[in-house]
PDB file of C-alpha atoms in Angstrom:
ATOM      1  CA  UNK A  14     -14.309 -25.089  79.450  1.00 70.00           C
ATOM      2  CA  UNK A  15     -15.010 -27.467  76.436  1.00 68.00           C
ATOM      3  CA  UNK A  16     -18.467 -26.893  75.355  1.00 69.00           C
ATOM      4  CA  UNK A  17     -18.584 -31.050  74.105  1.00 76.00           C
ATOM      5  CA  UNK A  18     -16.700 -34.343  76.392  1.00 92.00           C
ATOM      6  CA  UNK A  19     -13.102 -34.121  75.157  1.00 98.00           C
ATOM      7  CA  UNK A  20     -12.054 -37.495  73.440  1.00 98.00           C
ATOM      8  CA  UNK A  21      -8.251 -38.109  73.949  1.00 98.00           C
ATOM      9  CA  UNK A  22      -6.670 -40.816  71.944  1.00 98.00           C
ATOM     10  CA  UNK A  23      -3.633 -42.451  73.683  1.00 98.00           C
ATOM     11  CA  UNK A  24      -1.102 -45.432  73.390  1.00 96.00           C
ATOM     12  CA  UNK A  25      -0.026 -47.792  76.220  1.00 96.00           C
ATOM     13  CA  UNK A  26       0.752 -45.842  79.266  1.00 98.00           C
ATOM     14  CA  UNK A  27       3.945 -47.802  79.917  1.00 98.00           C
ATOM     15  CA  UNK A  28       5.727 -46.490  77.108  1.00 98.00           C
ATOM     16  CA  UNK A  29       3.962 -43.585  75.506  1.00 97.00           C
ATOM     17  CA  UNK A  30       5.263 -40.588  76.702  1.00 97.00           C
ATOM     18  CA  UNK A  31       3.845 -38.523  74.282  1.00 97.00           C
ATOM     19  CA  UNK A  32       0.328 -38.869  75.252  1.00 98.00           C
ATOM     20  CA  UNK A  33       1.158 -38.317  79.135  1.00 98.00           C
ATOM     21  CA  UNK A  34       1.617 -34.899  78.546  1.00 98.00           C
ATOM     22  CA  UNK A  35      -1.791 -33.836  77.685  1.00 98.00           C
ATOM     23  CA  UNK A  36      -3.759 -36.829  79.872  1.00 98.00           C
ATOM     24  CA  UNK A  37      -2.077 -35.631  82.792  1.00 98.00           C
ATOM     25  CA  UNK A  38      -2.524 -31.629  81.494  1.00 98.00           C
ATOM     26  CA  UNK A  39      -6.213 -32.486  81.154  1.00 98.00           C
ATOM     27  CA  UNK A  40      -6.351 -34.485  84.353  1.00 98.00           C
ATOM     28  CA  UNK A  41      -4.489 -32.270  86.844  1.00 98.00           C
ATOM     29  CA  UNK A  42      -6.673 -29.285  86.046  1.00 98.00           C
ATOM     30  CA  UNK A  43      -9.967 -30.872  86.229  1.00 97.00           C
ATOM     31  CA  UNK A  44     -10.970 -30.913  82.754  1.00 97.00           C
ATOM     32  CA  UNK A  45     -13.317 -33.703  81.667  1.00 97.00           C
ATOM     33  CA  UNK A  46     -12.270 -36.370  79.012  1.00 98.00           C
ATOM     34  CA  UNK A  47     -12.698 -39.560  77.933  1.00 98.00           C
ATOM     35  CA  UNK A  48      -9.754 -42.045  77.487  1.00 98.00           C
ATOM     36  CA  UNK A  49      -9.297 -43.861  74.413  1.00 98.00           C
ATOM     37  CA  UNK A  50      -6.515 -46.635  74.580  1.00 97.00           C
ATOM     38  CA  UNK A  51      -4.896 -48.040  71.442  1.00 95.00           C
ATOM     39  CA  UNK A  52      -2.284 -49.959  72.298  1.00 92.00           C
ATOM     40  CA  UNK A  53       0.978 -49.843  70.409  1.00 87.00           C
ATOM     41  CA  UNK A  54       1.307 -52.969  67.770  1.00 75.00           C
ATOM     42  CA  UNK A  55      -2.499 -53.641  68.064  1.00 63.00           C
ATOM     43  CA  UNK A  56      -3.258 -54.796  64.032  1.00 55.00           C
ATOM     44  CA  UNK A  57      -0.563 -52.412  63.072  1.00 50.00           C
ATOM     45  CA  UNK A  58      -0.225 -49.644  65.112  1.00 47.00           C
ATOM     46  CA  UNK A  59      -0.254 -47.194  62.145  1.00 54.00           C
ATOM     47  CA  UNK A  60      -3.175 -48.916  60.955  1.00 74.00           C
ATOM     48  CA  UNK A  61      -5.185 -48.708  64.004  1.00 89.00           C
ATOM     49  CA  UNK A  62      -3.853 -45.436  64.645  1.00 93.00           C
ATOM     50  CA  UNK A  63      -4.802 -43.893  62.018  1.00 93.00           C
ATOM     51  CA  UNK A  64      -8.212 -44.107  62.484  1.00 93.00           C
ATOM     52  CA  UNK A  65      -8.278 -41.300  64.601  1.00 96.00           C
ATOM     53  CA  UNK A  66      -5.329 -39.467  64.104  1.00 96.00           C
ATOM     54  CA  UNK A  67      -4.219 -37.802  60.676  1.00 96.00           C
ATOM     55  CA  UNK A  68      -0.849 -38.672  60.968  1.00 95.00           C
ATOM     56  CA  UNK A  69      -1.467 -42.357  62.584  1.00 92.00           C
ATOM     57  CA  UNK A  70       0.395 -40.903  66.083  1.00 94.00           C
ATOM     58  CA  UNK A  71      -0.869 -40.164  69.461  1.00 97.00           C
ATOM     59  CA  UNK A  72      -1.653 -38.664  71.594  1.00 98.00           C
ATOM     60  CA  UNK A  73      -4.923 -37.297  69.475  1.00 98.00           C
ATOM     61  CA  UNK A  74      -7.615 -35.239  70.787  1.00 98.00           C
ATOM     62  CA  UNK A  75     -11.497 -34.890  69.424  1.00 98.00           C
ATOM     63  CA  UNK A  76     -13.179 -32.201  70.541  1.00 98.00           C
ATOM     64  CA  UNK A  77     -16.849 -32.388  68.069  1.00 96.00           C
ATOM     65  CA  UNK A  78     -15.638 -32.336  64.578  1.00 96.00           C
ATOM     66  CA  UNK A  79     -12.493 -30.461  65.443  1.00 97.00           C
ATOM     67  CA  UNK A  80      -9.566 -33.213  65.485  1.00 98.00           C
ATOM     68  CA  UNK A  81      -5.970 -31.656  67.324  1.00 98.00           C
ATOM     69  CA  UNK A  82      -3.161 -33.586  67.022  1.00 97.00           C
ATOM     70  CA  UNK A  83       0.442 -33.088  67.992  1.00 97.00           C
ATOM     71  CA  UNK A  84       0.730 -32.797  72.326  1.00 98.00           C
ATOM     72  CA  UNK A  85       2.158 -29.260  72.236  1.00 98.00           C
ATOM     73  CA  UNK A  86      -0.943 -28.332  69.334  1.00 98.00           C
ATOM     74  CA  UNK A  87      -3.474 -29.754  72.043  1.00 98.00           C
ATOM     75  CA  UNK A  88      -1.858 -27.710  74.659  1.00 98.00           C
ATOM     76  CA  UNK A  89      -2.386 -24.325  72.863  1.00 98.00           C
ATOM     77  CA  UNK A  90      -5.990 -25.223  71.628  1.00 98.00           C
ATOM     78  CA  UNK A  91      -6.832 -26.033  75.379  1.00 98.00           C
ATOM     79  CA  UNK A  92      -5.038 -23.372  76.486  1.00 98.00           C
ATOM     80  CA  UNK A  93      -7.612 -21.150  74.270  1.00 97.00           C
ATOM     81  CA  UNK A  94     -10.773 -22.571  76.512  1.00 96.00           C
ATOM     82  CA  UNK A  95      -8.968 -22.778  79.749  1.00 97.00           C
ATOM     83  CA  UNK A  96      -6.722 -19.855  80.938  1.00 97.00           C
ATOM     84  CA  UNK A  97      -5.119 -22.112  83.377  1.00 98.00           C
ATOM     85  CA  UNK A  98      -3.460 -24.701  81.293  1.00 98.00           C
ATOM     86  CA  UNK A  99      -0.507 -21.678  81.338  1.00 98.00           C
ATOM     87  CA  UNK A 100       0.718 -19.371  83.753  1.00 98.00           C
ATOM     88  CA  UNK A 101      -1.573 -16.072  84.898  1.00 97.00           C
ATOM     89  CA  UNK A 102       2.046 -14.229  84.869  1.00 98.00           C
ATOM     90  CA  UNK A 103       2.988 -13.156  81.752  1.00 98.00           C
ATOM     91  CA  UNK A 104       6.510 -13.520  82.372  1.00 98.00           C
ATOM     92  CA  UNK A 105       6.420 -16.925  83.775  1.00 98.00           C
ATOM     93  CA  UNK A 106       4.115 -17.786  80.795  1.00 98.00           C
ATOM     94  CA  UNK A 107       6.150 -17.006  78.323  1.00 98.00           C
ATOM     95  CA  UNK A 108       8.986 -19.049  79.985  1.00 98.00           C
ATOM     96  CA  UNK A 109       6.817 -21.973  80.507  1.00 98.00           C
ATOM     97  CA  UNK A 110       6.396 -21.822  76.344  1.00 98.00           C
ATOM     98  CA  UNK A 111      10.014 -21.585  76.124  1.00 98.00           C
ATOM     99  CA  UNK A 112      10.765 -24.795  77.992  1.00 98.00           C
ATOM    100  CA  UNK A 113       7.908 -27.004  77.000  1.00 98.00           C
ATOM    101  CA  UNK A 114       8.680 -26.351  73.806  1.00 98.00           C
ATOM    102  CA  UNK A 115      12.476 -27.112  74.229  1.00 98.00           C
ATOM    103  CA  UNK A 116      11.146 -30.341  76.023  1.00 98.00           C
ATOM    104  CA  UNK A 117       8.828 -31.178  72.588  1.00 97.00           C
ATOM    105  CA  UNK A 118      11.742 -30.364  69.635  1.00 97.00           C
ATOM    106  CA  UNK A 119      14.856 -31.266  71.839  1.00 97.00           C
ATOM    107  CA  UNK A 120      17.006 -33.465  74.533  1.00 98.00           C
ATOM    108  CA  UNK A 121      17.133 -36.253  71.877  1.00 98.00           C
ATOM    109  CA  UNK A 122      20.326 -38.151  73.826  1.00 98.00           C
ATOM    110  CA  UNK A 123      17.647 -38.985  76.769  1.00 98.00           C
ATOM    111  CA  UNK A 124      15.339 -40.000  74.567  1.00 97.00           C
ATOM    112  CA  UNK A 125      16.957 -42.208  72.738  1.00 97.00           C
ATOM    113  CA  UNK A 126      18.879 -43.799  75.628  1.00 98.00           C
ATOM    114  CA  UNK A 127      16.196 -43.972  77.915  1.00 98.00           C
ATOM    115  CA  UNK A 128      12.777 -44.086  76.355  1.00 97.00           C
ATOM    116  CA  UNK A 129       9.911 -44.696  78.756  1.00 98.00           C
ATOM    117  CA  UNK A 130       9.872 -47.969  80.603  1.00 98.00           C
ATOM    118  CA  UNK A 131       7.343 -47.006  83.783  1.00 98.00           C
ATOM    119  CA  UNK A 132       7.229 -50.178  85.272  1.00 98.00           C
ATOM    120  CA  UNK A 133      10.662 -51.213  85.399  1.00 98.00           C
ATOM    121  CA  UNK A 134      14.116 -50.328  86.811  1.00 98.00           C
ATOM    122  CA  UNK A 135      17.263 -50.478  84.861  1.00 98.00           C
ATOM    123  CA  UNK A 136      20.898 -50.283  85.553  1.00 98.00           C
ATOM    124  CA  UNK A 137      22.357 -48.399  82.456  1.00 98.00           C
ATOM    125  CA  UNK A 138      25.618 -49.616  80.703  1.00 98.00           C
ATOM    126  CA  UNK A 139      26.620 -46.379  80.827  1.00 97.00           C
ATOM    127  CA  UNK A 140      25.894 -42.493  80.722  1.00 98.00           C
ATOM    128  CA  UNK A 141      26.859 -41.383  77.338  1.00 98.00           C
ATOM    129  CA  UNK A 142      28.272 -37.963  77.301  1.00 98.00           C
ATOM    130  CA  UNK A 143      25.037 -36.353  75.192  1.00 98.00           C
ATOM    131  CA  UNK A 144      22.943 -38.064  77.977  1.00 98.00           C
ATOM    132  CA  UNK A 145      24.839 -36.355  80.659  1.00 98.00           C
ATOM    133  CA  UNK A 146      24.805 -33.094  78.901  1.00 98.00           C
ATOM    134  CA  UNK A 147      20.929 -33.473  78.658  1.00 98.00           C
ATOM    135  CA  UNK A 148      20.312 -34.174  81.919  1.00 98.00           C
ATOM    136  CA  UNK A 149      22.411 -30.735  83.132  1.00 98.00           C
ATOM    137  CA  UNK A 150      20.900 -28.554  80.828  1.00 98.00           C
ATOM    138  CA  UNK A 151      17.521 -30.477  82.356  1.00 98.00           C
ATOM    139  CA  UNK A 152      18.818 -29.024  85.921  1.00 98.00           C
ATOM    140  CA  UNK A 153      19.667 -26.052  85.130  1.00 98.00           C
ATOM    141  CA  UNK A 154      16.424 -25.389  83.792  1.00 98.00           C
ATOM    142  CA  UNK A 155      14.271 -26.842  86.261  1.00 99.00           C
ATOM    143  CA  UNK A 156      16.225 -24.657  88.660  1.00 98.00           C
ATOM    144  CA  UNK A 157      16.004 -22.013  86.546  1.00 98.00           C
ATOM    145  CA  UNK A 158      12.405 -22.400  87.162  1.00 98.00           C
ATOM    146  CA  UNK A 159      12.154 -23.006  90.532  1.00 98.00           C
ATOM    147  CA  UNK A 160      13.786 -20.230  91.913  1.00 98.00           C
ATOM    148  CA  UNK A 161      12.906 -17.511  89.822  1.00 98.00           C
ATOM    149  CA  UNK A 162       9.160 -18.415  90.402  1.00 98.00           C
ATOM    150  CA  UNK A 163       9.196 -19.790  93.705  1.00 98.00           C
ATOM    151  CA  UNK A 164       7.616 -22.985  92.938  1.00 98.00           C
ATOM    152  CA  UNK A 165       6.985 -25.826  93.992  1.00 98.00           C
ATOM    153  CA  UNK A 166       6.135 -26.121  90.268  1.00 98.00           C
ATOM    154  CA  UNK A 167       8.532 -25.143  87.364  1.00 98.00           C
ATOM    155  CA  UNK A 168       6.665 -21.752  86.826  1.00 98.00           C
ATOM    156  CA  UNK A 169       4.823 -21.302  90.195  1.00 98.00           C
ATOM    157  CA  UNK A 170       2.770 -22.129  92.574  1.00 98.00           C
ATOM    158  CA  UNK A 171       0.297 -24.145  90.376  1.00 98.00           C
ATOM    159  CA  UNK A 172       0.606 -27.084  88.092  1.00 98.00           C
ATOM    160  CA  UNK A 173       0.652 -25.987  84.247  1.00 98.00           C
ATOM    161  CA  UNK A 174       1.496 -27.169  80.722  1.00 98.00           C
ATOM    162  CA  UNK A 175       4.927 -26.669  81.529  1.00 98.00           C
ATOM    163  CA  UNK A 176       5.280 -29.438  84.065  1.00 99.00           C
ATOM    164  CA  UNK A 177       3.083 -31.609  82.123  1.00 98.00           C
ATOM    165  CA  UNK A 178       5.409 -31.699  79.141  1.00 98.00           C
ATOM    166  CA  UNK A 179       8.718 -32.692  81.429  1.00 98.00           C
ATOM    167  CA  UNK A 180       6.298 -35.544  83.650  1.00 98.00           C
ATOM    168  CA  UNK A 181       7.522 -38.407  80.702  1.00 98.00           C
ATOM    169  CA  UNK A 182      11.356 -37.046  81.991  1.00 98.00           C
ATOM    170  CA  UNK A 183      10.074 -37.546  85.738  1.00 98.00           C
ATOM    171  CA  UNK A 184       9.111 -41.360  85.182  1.00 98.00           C
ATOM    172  CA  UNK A 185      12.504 -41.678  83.127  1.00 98.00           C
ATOM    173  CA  UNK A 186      14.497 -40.431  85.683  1.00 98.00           C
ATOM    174  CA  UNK A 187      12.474 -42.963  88.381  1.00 98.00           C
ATOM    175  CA  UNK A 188      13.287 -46.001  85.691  1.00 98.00           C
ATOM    176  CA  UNK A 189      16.913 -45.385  84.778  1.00 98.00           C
ATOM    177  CA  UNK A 190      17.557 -44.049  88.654  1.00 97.00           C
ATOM    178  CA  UNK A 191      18.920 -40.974  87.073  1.00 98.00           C
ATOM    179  CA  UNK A 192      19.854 -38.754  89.880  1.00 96.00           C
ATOM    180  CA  UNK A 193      19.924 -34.561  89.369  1.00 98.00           C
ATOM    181  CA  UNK A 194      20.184 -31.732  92.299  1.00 98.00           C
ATOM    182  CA  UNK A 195      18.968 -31.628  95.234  1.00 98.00           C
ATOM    183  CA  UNK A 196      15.941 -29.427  94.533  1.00 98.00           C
ATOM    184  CA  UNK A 197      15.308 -31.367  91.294  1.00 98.00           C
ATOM    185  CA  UNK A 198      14.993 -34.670  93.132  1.00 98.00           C
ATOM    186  CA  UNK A 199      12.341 -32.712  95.470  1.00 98.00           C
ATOM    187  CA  UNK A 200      10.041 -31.748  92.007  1.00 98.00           C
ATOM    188  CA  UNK A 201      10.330 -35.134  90.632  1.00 98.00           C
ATOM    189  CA  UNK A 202       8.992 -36.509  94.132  1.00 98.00           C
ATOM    190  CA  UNK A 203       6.585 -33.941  94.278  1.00 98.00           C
ATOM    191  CA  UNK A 204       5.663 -35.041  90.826  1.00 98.00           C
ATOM    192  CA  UNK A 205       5.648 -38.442  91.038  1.00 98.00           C
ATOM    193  CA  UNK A 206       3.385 -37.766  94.235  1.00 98.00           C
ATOM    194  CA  UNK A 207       0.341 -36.098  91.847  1.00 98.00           C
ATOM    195  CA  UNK A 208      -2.923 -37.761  91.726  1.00 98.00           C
ATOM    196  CA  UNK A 209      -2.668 -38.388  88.426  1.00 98.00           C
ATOM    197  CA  UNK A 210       0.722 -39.514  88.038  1.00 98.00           C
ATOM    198  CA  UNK A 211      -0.116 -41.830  90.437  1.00 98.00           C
ATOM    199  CA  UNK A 212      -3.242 -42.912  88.730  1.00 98.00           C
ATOM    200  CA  UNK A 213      -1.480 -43.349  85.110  1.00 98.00           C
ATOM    201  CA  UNK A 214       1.960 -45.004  87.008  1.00 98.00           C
ATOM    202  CA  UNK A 215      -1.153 -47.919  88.191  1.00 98.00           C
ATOM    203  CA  UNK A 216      -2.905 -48.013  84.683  1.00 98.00           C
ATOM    204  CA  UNK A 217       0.727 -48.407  83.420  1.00 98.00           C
ATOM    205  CA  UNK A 218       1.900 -51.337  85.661  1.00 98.00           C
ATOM    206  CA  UNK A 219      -1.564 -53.203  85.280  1.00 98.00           C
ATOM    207  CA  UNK A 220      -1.083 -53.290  81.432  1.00 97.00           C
ATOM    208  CA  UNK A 221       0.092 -57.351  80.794  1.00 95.00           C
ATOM    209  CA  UNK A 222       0.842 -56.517  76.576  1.00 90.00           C
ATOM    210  CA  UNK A 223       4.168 -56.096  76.018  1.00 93.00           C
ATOM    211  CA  UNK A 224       6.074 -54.007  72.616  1.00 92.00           C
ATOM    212  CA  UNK A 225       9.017 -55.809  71.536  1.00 93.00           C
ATOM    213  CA  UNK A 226      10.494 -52.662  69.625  1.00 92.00           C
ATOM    214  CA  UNK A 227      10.572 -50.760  73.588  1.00 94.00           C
ATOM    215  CA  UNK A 228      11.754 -53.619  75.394  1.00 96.00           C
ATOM    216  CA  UNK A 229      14.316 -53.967  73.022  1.00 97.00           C
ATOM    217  CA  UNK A 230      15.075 -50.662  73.655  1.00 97.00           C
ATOM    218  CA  UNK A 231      15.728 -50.686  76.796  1.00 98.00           C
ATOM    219  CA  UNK A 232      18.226 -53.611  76.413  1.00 97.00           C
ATOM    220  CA  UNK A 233      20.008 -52.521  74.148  1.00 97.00           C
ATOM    221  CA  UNK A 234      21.230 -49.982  76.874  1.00 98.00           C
ATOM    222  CA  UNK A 235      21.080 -51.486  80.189  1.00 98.00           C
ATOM    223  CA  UNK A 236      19.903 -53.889  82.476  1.00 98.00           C
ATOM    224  CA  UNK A 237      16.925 -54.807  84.148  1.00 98.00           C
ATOM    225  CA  UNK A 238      17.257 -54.552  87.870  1.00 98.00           C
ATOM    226  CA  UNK A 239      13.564 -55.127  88.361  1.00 98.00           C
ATOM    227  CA  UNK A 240      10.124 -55.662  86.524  1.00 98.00           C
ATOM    228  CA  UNK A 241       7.051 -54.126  88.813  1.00 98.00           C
ATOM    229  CA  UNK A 242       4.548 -54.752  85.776  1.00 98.00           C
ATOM    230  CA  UNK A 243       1.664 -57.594  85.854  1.00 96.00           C
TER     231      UNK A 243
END
C-alpha cells in the first residue's frame, strides 16, 4: 500500500470521465485517498488546473513529492504498490492491459458522440455508423472477456483496472440508452450496481454547476429525454 494519503485531483463527476477511472480503481479496492475537486471552467480550467497537474488535465494523482498524471500512468504506478489493481493470472493480466489500453488511445466515434452526461437521459438523433461500429467491437470484447475468464468481471472474478477504465462507457451507455448483448447489459448492471459507482453517480447528480462546452455537446447530438441533476 501507499506509504503517504494518496491525493487525487479530479474534475466534475458529471462529465469527467477521465478521472472516474482511477477514483473508482482506488475506491473499489480499498485504497485510501483524498478527493480533490476542481471543477471544469472554475477561473479557467487550464488555469486552475494547472496547479496541480503538469499538463493542466485531470485526473492527477500526488503521492509525497511524486506527481502521476495521465489515468492509465496512475494505473501502472499503483499497480507497482498494490498487486491487485491487475489480474493474479498472467494471462488474464496481460489481456486486461490490452483492453484498457484500447479503451485509453481508441473508440473515438463514442466519444465524441456521446461524451459523459451522468445525470441525464438523451434520445440520440441518430447512431452514426463509427458509433455503431464502436459499440460492437465494445461487445465483442466485453464478451471476449467474460467468457474466457468466467467473470462476472471483464477478466475474472474480481474487480480490476480493466473494468475501471470501461466504467465512463457504462454511465454512457445508461445516458444515451445504448443497448449491447445480453450478457453485456448484465456487466453494465452489475457495474452500475458497485458501491462506488453508486457513490460517484450521487456526487455527480448533486453537483448544481453546469459546463456549457458539455451541454452543448450533448445537443448537438440528441435530445434530452430527462434531467435527474439538482
Amino acid at each position: 500500500m501507499p506509504k503517504t494519503t494518496l491525493q487525487l485531483y479530479i474534475a466534475n463527476k458529471n462529465y469527467s470521465s477521465w478521472s472516474l477511472r482511477p477514483w473508482l480503481l482506488l475506491h473499489a479496492l480499498d485504497i485510501p485517498f483524498r478527493e480533490h475537486l476542481v471543477p471544469f471552467g472554475s477561473g479557467g480550467a487550464d488555469n486552475a488546473f494547472a496547479r496541480f497537474s503538469p499538463t493542466a488535465k485531470v485526473p492527477c494523482l500526488h503521492d509525497g513529492d511524486t506527481v502521476v498524471w495521465d489515468s492509465l500512468a496512475i494505473t501502472e504506478y499503483l499497480a507497482e504498490q498494490v498487486p491487485a489493481v491487475w489480474p493474479a493470472d498472467g494471462i488474464a493480466r496481460a489481456w486486461a492491459r490490452c483492453a484498457a489500453a484500447e479503451m485509453h488511445s481508441g473508440f473515438q466515434a463514442l466519444r465524441d458522440v456521446c461524451s459523459m452526461n451522468c445525470g441525464i437521459r438523451v434520445q440520440l438523433h441518430d447512431v452514426p455508423a463509427p458509433l455503431q461500429r464502436d459499440l460492437e467491437r465494445i461487445d465483442s470484447l466485453w464478451m471476449e472477456g467474460l467468457e474466457r475468464f468466467g467473470g462476472p468481471f471483464l477478466a475474472g472474478s474480481a474487480f480490476s483496472a480493466v473494468d475501471a477504465f470501461y466504467a465512463p462507457v457504462v454511465f454512457r451507455l445508461q445516458t444515451y440508452r445504448l443497448s449491447l448483448s445480453a450478457d453485456c447489459n448484465d456487466y453494465v448492471k452489475r457495474v452500475l450496481a458497485l458501491p462506488g459507482m453508486q457513490a460517484w453517480y450521487a456526487a455527480a447528480l448533486a453537483e448544481t454547476w453546469r459546463d456549457e462546452a458539455h451541454e452543448q455537446d450533448v445537443k448537438r447530438v440528441g435530445r434530452t429525454l430527462e434531467d435527474l441533476r439538482a
